């Protein structure tokens, strides 16, 4: 049985939560107003009792976004995953159905796994024709100020998008696990954050085009070789890549006719990813009432 269920439908031409259920360790907060009252968007905040997920917790959320509705699912702070006992792990499953001409925006704060924790999440989206989806999925290295840097035992995040009759158009999994040869900290080196942004559907076409252009410009600046006379090509190449960039991003398309865009990010700071998301998603204010992440 779900620990949380939300249904959003059109009532008097407004996107409205018509059903909302949650139980421990999950709680939903639905503010009466976010941004302009003229904007037709429902915001839903998810929180966990105790400020995080602990050993053995299992959270399952089911969301239905009715035809022509706009729904935002977000958090009030990073999702903290506390130490597991024995081999137990914390699990979180999100299942979402998005109706025709609807928009679902999933913009949480990052997951933060504490030392020795084990965490797995699965997010499944079933989209209808002409529906739109924005998904941000990211993780930070932990409390690195206290010496906990990539110090957890397991992190797994799977995202699946299906269209129509369960036709998969996007299947993706990130797995970080301590191994006998290379541990997570060695694998991630100096980077503190990894993130993924997925944009899909007609309502996000303008954002998708802009973010692709911006990522191209950002990376061309980071990886541009210095123009110094008398330096051979091999020397320039060595100088250009001798230091890893603080922020790395890449874009690719997926789905039929390249209908979706995925952005992958690695960064040495959480704030730089927040700044990137604020900048790239600020044009969504007319759809959501306020731009994503502006209050963080």
mmCIF file of C-alpha atoms in Angstrom:
data_model
loop_
_atom_site.group_PDB
_atom_site.id
_atom_site.type_symbol
_atom_site.label_atom_id
_atom_site.label_comp_id
_atom_site.label_asym_id
_atom_site.label_seq_id
_atom_site.Cartn_x
_atom_site.Cartn_y
_atom_site.Cartn_z
ATOM 1 C CA UNK A 1 0.000 0.000 0.000
ATOM 2 C CA UNK A 2 1.202 3.515 -0.801
ATOM 3 C CA UNK A 3 2.508 5.730 1.946
ATOM 4 C CA UNK A 4 1.352 8.671 -0.153
ATOM 5 C CA UNK A 5 -1.195 9.278 -2.891
ATOM 6 C CA UNK A 6 -2.147 12.483 -4.688
ATOM 7 C CA UNK A 7 -4.695 13.117 -7.439
ATOM 8 C CA UNK A 8 -4.814 16.453 -9.273
ATOM 9 C CA UNK A 9 -7.782 17.233 -11.496
ATOM 10 C CA UNK A 10 -9.429 20.214 -13.163
ATOM 11 C CA UNK A 11 -12.110 21.758 -10.958
ATOM 12 C CA UNK A 12 -13.765 24.947 -12.258
ATOM 13 C CA UNK A 13 -10.930 25.203 -14.816
ATOM 14 C CA UNK A 14 -8.255 25.168 -12.089
ATOM 15 C CA UNK A 15 -5.717 22.472 -11.266
ATOM 16 C CA UNK A 16 -6.896 21.160 -7.894
ATOM 17 C CA UNK A 17 -5.833 18.444 -5.467
ATOM 18 C CA UNK A 18 -8.928 16.241 -5.244
ATOM 19 C CA UNK A 19 -7.324 13.487 -3.178
ATOM 20 C CA UNK A 20 -4.374 13.574 -0.798
ATOM 21 C CA UNK A 21 -3.231 10.795 1.524
ATOM 22 C CA UNK A 22 0.025 10.269 3.394
ATOM 23 C CA UNK A 23 1.225 8.267 6.373
ATOM 24 C CA UNK A 24 4.426 7.847 8.373
ATOM 25 C CA UNK A 25 7.236 8.452 7.531
ATOM 26 C CA UNK A 26 5.873 10.675 4.742
ATOM 27 C CA UNK A 27 3.927 13.910 4.920
ATOM 28 C CA UNK A 28 2.542 16.174 2.169
ATOM 29 C CA UNK A 29 2.220 19.929 2.540
ATOM 30 C CA UNK A 30 0.011 21.704 0.004
ATOM 31 C CA UNK A 31 0.247 25.498 0.348
ATOM 32 C CA UNK A 32 -2.813 27.526 -0.560
ATOM 33 C CA UNK A 33 -0.857 29.848 -2.783
ATOM 34 C CA UNK A 34 2.556 29.816 -4.458
ATOM 35 C CA UNK A 35 3.319 32.866 -6.539
ATOM 36 C CA UNK A 36 0.612 34.610 -8.543
ATOM 37 C CA UNK A 37 -2.948 33.419 -8.011
ATOM 38 C CA UNK A 38 -3.436 33.835 -11.765
ATOM 39 C CA UNK A 39 -1.122 30.883 -12.442
ATOM 40 C CA UNK A 40 -2.803 27.495 -12.690
ATOM 41 C CA UNK A 41 -0.338 25.269 -10.843
ATOM 42 C CA UNK A 42 -0.530 23.023 -7.766
ATOM 43 C CA UNK A 43 2.566 22.825 -5.546
ATOM 44 C CA UNK A 44 3.128 19.801 -3.301
ATOM 45 C CA UNK A 45 5.938 19.616 -0.732
ATOM 46 C CA UNK A 46 7.069 16.230 0.548
ATOM 47 C CA UNK A 47 8.759 15.899 3.934
ATOM 48 C CA UNK A 48 9.774 12.965 6.104
ATOM 49 C CA UNK A 49 9.228 12.834 9.859
ATOM 50 C CA UNK A 50 12.480 13.241 11.764
ATOM 51 C CA UNK A 51 14.026 15.139 8.877
ATOM 52 C CA UNK A 52 15.194 12.113 6.928
ATOM 53 C CA UNK A 53 14.897 8.488 5.917
ATOM 54 C CA UNK A 54 16.241 5.826 8.280
ATOM 55 C CA UNK A 55 17.063 2.132 8.106
ATOM 56 C CA UNK A 56 14.258 0.021 6.752
ATOM 57 C CA UNK A 57 12.015 2.933 5.750
ATOM 58 C CA UNK A 58 10.017 2.258 2.619
ATOM 59 C CA UNK A 59 8.192 5.151 0.962
ATOM 60 C CA UNK A 60 5.859 4.676 -1.980
ATOM 61 C CA UNK A 61 4.148 7.653 -3.648
ATOM 62 C CA UNK A 62 1.494 7.524 -6.346
ATOM 63 C CA UNK A 63 0.639 10.725 -8.228
ATOM 64 C CA UNK A 64 -2.025 11.191 -10.900
ATOM 65 C CA UNK A 65 -2.005 14.439 -12.870
ATOM 66 C CA UNK A 66 -5.281 14.828 -14.731
ATOM 67 C CA UNK A 67 -5.730 16.201 -18.228
ATOM 68 C CA UNK A 68 -4.668 19.822 -18.642
ATOM 69 C CA UNK A 69 -3.249 20.179 -15.104
ATOM 70 C CA UNK A 70 0.077 21.521 -13.840
ATOM 71 C CA UNK A 71 1.645 19.966 -10.737
ATOM 72 C CA UNK A 72 4.928 20.657 -8.955
ATOM 73 C CA UNK A 73 6.441 18.101 -6.562
ATOM 74 C CA UNK A 74 9.278 19.443 -4.434
ATOM 75 C CA UNK A 75 10.939 19.240 -1.007
ATOM 76 C CA UNK A 76 11.725 21.707 1.785
ATOM 77 C CA UNK A 77 15.334 20.566 2.197
ATOM 78 C CA UNK A 78 17.704 17.846 1.083
ATOM 79 C CA UNK A 79 16.549 14.263 1.618
ATOM 80 C CA UNK A 80 18.836 12.938 4.347
ATOM 81 C CA UNK A 81 19.481 9.200 4.423
ATOM 82 C CA UNK A 82 20.695 7.981 7.795
ATOM 83 C CA UNK A 83 22.895 5.003 8.635
ATOM 84 C CA UNK A 84 21.473 1.584 7.902
ATOM 85 C CA UNK A 85 21.454 -1.260 10.404
ATOM 86 C CA UNK A 86 23.040 -4.405 9.015
ATOM 87 C CA UNK A 87 22.077 -4.969 5.389
ATOM 88 C CA UNK A 88 18.847 -2.980 5.576
ATOM 89 C CA UNK A 89 18.392 -0.149 3.113
ATOM 90 C CA UNK A 90 15.988 2.738 2.703
ATOM 91 C CA UNK A 91 13.708 2.636 -0.335
ATOM 92 C CA UNK A 92 11.622 5.252 -2.093
ATOM 93 C CA UNK A 93 9.331 4.636 -5.063
ATOM 94 C CA UNK A 94 7.479 7.296 -7.048
ATOM 95 C CA UNK A 95 4.871 6.341 -9.646
ATOM 96 C CA UNK A 96 3.323 9.135 -11.675
ATOM 97 C CA UNK A 97 0.685 9.220 -14.381
ATOM 98 C CA UNK A 98 0.559 12.395 -16.471
ATOM 99 C CA UNK A 99 -2.568 13.108 -18.518
ATOM 100 C CA UNK A 100 -2.782 14.714 -21.943
ATOM 101 C CA UNK A 101 -1.649 18.365 -22.172
ATOM 102 C CA UNK A 102 -0.480 18.250 -18.538
ATOM 103 C CA UNK A 103 2.799 19.177 -16.887
ATOM 104 C CA UNK A 104 4.496 17.466 -13.948
ATOM 105 C CA UNK A 105 7.565 19.145 -12.455
ATOM 106 C CA UNK A 106 9.681 17.123 -9.993
ATOM 107 C CA UNK A 107 12.262 19.483 -8.488
ATOM 108 C CA UNK A 108 13.553 18.127 -5.155
ATOM 109 C CA UNK A 109 16.575 19.256 -3.226
ATOM 110 C CA UNK A 110 19.430 16.749 -3.477
ATOM 111 C CA UNK A 111 19.688 13.445 -1.657
ATOM 112 C CA UNK A 112 22.388 13.457 1.046
ATOM 113 C CA UNK A 113 23.536 10.033 2.201
ATOM 114 C CA UNK A 114 25.209 9.843 5.613
ATOM 115 C CA UNK A 115 28.037 7.434 6.471
ATOM 116 C CA UNK A 116 27.321 3.714 5.950
ATOM 117 C CA UNK A 117 23.783 4.368 4.664
ATOM 118 C CA UNK A 118 22.104 2.340 1.910
ATOM 119 C CA UNK A 119 19.492 4.006 -0.284
ATOM 120 C CA UNK A 120 17.564 3.058 -3.402
ATOM 121 C CA UNK A 121 14.933 4.996 -5.313
ATOM 122 C CA UNK A 122 12.801 4.180 -8.349
ATOM 123 C CA UNK A 123 10.823 6.831 -10.213
ATOM 124 C CA UNK A 124 8.401 5.729 -12.937
ATOM 125 C CA UNK A 125 6.460 8.108 -15.172
ATOM 126 C CA UNK A 126 3.673 7.172 -17.566
ATOM 127 C CA UNK A 127 2.997 10.039 -19.939
ATOM 128 C CA UNK A 128 0.133 10.639 -22.338
ATOM 129 C CA UNK A 129 0.211 12.334 -25.719
ATOM 130 C CA UNK A 130 1.315 15.982 -25.564
ATOM 131 C CA UNK A 131 2.075 15.786 -21.830
ATOM 132 C CA UNK A 132 5.242 17.320 -20.377
ATOM 133 C CA UNK A 133 7.694 16.326 -17.650
ATOM 134 C CA UNK A 134 10.572 18.087 -15.910
ATOM 135 C CA UNK A 135 12.631 15.895 -13.583
ATOM 136 C CA UNK A 136 15.649 16.862 -11.486
ATOM 137 C CA UNK A 137 17.478 13.984 -9.793
ATOM 138 C CA UNK A 138 20.648 14.690 -7.832
ATOM 139 C CA UNK A 139 22.866 13.611 -4.947
ATOM 140 C CA UNK A 140 25.528 15.336 -2.839
ATOM 141 C CA UNK A 141 28.592 13.679 -1.354
ATOM 142 C CA UNK A 142 27.376 13.930 2.243
ATOM 143 C CA UNK A 143 28.607 15.954 5.204
ATOM 144 C CA UNK A 144 32.083 16.448 3.759
ATOM 145 C CA UNK A 145 32.793 19.276 6.235
ATOM 146 C CA UNK A 146 32.719 16.542 8.922
ATOM 147 C CA UNK A 147 34.812 14.142 6.871
ATOM 148 C CA UNK A 148 31.877 12.221 5.392
ATOM 149 C CA UNK A 149 32.558 12.446 1.676
ATOM 150 C CA UNK A 150 30.988 9.743 -0.518
ATOM 151 C CA UNK A 151 31.109 7.603 2.620
ATOM 152 C CA UNK A 152 27.825 5.712 2.194
ATOM 153 C CA UNK A 153 27.527 2.038 1.247
ATOM 154 C CA UNK A 154 24.951 2.170 -1.540
ATOM 155 C CA UNK A 155 23.077 4.714 -3.629
ATOM 156 C CA UNK A 156 20.891 3.653 -6.531
ATOM 157 C CA UNK A 157 18.518 5.834 -8.516
ATOM 158 C CA UNK A 158 16.462 4.503 -11.437
ATOM 159 C CA UNK A 159 14.252 6.648 -13.653
ATOM 160 C CA UNK A 160 11.848 5.211 -16.199
ATOM 161 C CA UNK A 161 9.532 7.034 -18.595
ATOM 162 C CA UNK A 162 6.823 5.215 -20.527
ATOM 163 C CA UNK A 163 4.491 6.552 -23.177
ATOM 164 C CA UNK A 164 1.070 5.214 -24.101
ATOM 165 C CA UNK A 165 0.763 1.450 -23.689
ATOM 166 C CA UNK A 166 3.816 1.049 -21.468
ATOM 167 C CA UNK A 167 6.204 1.879 -24.315
ATOM 168 C CA UNK A 168 9.575 2.762 -22.704
ATOM 169 C CA UNK A 169 11.236 5.909 -24.050
ATOM 170 C CA UNK A 170 13.741 6.515 -21.234
ATOM 171 C CA UNK A 171 15.391 4.003 -18.892
ATOM 172 C CA UNK A 172 18.268 5.189 -16.719
ATOM 173 C CA UNK A 173 20.030 3.988 -13.563
ATOM 174 C CA UNK A 174 22.817 5.506 -11.475
ATOM 175 C CA UNK A 175 24.556 3.117 -9.079
ATOM 176 C CA UNK A 176 27.237 4.079 -6.554
ATOM 177 C CA UNK A 177 28.414 1.242 -4.322
ATOM 178 C CA UNK A 178 31.543 0.536 -2.335
ATOM 179 C CA UNK A 179 33.539 -2.189 -4.014
ATOM 180 C CA UNK A 180 36.664 -4.165 -3.230
ATOM 181 C CA UNK A 181 38.754 -2.441 -5.921
ATOM 182 C CA UNK A 182 37.601 1.190 -6.138
ATOM 183 C CA UNK A 183 35.383 2.883 -3.552
ATOM 184 C CA UNK A 184 32.881 5.647 -4.284
ATOM 185 C CA UNK A 185 35.160 8.425 -3.020
ATOM 186 C CA UNK A 186 37.983 7.375 -5.340
ATOM 187 C CA UNK A 187 35.584 7.083 -8.245
ATOM 188 C CA UNK A 188 34.067 10.552 -7.736
ATOM 189 C CA UNK A 189 37.438 12.226 -6.999
ATOM 190 C CA UNK A 190 36.972 15.950 -6.229
ATOM 191 C CA UNK A 191 33.342 16.235 -7.325
ATOM 192 C CA UNK A 192 30.760 16.778 -4.600
ATOM 193 C CA UNK A 193 27.539 16.620 -6.648
ATOM 194 C CA UNK A 194 26.155 14.656 -9.560
ATOM 195 C CA UNK A 195 22.838 15.642 -11.099
ATOM 196 C CA UNK A 196 20.493 14.808 -13.937
ATOM 197 C CA UNK A 197 17.838 17.037 -15.502
ATOM 198 C CA UNK A 198 15.221 15.544 -17.842
ATOM 199 C CA UNK A 199 12.979 17.758 -19.992
ATOM 200 C CA UNK A 200 10.213 16.300 -22.103
ATOM 201 C CA UNK A 201 7.138 17.583 -23.907
ATOM 202 C CA UNK A 202 5.822 20.651 -25.746
ATOM 203 C CA UNK A 203 5.472 22.915 -22.691
ATOM 204 C CA UNK A 204 9.219 22.642 -22.077
ATOM 205 C CA UNK A 205 10.440 23.027 -25.634
ATOM 206 C CA UNK A 206 11.695 26.581 -25.070
ATOM 207 C CA UNK A 207 13.566 25.537 -21.913
ATOM 208 C CA UNK A 208 15.081 22.513 -23.676
ATOM 209 C CA UNK A 209 16.429 24.586 -26.546
ATOM 210 C CA UNK A 210 17.906 27.207 -24.228
ATOM 211 C CA UNK A 211 19.547 24.753 -21.862
ATOM 212 C CA UNK A 212 21.230 22.919 -24.731
ATOM 213 C CA UNK A 213 22.677 26.163 -26.044
ATOM 214 C CA UNK A 214 23.798 27.276 -22.576
ATOM 215 C CA UNK A 215 25.497 23.958 -21.786
ATOM 216 C CA UNK A 216 27.344 24.144 -25.090
ATOM 217 C CA UNK A 217 28.580 27.651 -24.252
ATOM 218 C CA UNK A 218 29.522 26.777 -20.675
ATOM 219 C CA UNK A 219 31.604 23.784 -21.678
ATOM 220 C CA UNK A 220 33.282 25.561 -24.588
ATOM 221 C CA UNK A 221 34.481 28.191 -22.102
ATOM 222 C CA UNK A 222 35.681 25.607 -19.566
ATOM 223 C CA UNK A 223 37.538 23.501 -22.121
ATOM 224 C CA UNK A 224 38.861 26.292 -24.356
ATOM 225 C CA UNK A 225 42.592 25.960 -24.937
ATOM 226 C CA UNK A 226 44.681 29.077 -24.158
ATOM 227 C CA UNK A 227 45.927 30.846 -27.265
ATOM 228 C CA UNK A 228 49.638 31.387 -26.600
ATOM 229 C CA UNK A 229 52.103 31.804 -29.464
ATOM 230 C CA UNK A 230 54.887 29.266 -29.886
ATOM 231 C CA UNK A 231 53.145 26.519 -27.883
ATOM 232 C CA UNK A 232 52.783 23.209 -29.691
ATOM 233 C CA UNK A 233 49.466 21.353 -29.943
ATOM 234 C CA UNK A 234 50.454 18.649 -27.455
ATOM 235 C CA UNK A 235 51.467 21.249 -24.870
ATOM 236 C CA UNK A 236 48.188 23.139 -25.319
ATOM 237 C CA UNK A 237 46.190 19.941 -24.961
ATOM 238 C CA UNK A 238 48.040 19.022 -21.773
ATOM 239 C CA UNK A 239 47.517 22.490 -20.271
ATOM 240 C CA UNK A 240 43.824 22.524 -21.177
ATOM 241 C CA UNK A 241 42.967 19.258 -19.433
ATOM 242 C CA UNK A 242 45.567 19.138 -16.646
ATOM 243 C CA UNK A 243 43.005 20.555 -14.207
ATOM 244 C CA UNK A 244 39.502 19.194 -14.000
ATOM 245 C CA UNK A 245 36.736 21.798 -14.451
ATOM 246 C CA UNK A 246 34.764 22.686 -11.318
ATOM 247 C CA UNK A 247 31.529 22.229 -13.263
ATOM 248 C CA UNK A 248 30.871 19.732 -16.057
ATOM 249 C CA UNK A 249 27.624 19.400 -18.024
ATOM 250 C CA UNK A 250 26.556 17.501 -21.111
ATOM 251 C CA UNK A 251 23.328 17.263 -23.127
ATOM 252 C CA UNK A 252 21.786 14.506 -25.190
ATOM 253 C CA UNK A 253 18.371 13.790 -26.687
ATOM 254 C CA UNK A 254 16.169 10.722 -26.283
ATOM 255 C CA UNK A 255 12.800 9.346 -27.317
ATOM 256 C CA UNK A 256 11.000 9.334 -30.667
ATOM 257 C CA UNK A 257 12.325 12.104 -32.927
ATOM 258 C CA UNK A 258 14.533 13.323 -30.081
ATOM 259 C CA UNK A 259 11.529 14.608 -28.149
ATOM 260 C CA UNK A 260 13.338 14.665 -24.796
ATOM 261 C CA UNK A 261 16.542 16.234 -23.494
ATOM 262 C CA UNK A 262 18.739 14.961 -20.679
ATOM 263 C CA UNK A 263 21.397 17.079 -18.978
ATOM 264 C CA UNK A 264 24.059 15.395 -16.827
ATOM 265 C CA UNK A 265 26.086 17.452 -14.367
ATOM 266 C CA UNK A 266 29.076 16.952 -12.069
ATOM 267 C CA UNK A 267 30.205 19.775 -9.806
ATOM 268 C CA UNK A 268 32.565 20.482 -6.939
ATOM 269 C CA UNK A 269 29.899 22.495 -5.069
ATOM 270 C CA UNK A 270 26.180 22.157 -4.426
ATOM 271 C CA UNK A 271 25.632 25.899 -4.777
ATOM 272 C CA UNK A 272 26.902 25.936 -8.354
ATOM 273 C CA UNK A 273 24.263 23.352 -9.309
ATOM 274 C CA UNK A 274 21.565 25.387 -7.554
ATOM 275 C CA UNK A 275 22.733 28.453 -9.501
ATOM 276 C CA UNK A 276 22.625 26.524 -12.764
ATOM 277 C CA UNK A 277 19.105 25.249 -12.081
ATOM 278 C CA UNK A 278 17.860 28.699 -11.048
ATOM 279 C CA UNK A 279 19.277 30.264 -14.192
ATOM 280 C CA UNK A 280 18.135 27.610 -16.657
ATOM 281 C CA UNK A 281 14.629 27.113 -15.221
ATOM 282 C CA UNK A 282 13.734 30.733 -14.462
ATOM 283 C CA UNK A 283 11.718 30.993 -17.704
ATOM 284 C CA UNK A 284 9.209 28.525 -16.210
ATOM 285 C CA UNK A 285 7.765 31.199 -13.926
ATOM 286 C CA UNK A 286 4.727 31.821 -16.211
ATOM 287 C CA UNK A 287 3.871 28.102 -15.908
ATOM 288 C CA UNK A 288 4.579 27.575 -12.198
ATOM 289 C CA UNK A 289 4.010 30.917 -10.488
ATOM 290 C CA UNK A 290 7.624 31.211 -9.334
ATOM 291 C CA UNK A 291 10.846 29.972 -10.933
ATOM 292 C CA UNK A 292 12.152 26.657 -9.526
ATOM 293 C CA UNK A 293 14.699 26.825 -6.700
ATOM 294 C CA UNK A 294 14.389 30.575 -6.180
ATOM 295 C CA UNK A 295 13.730 30.142 -2.438
ATOM 296 C CA UNK A 296 16.717 27.867 -1.822
#
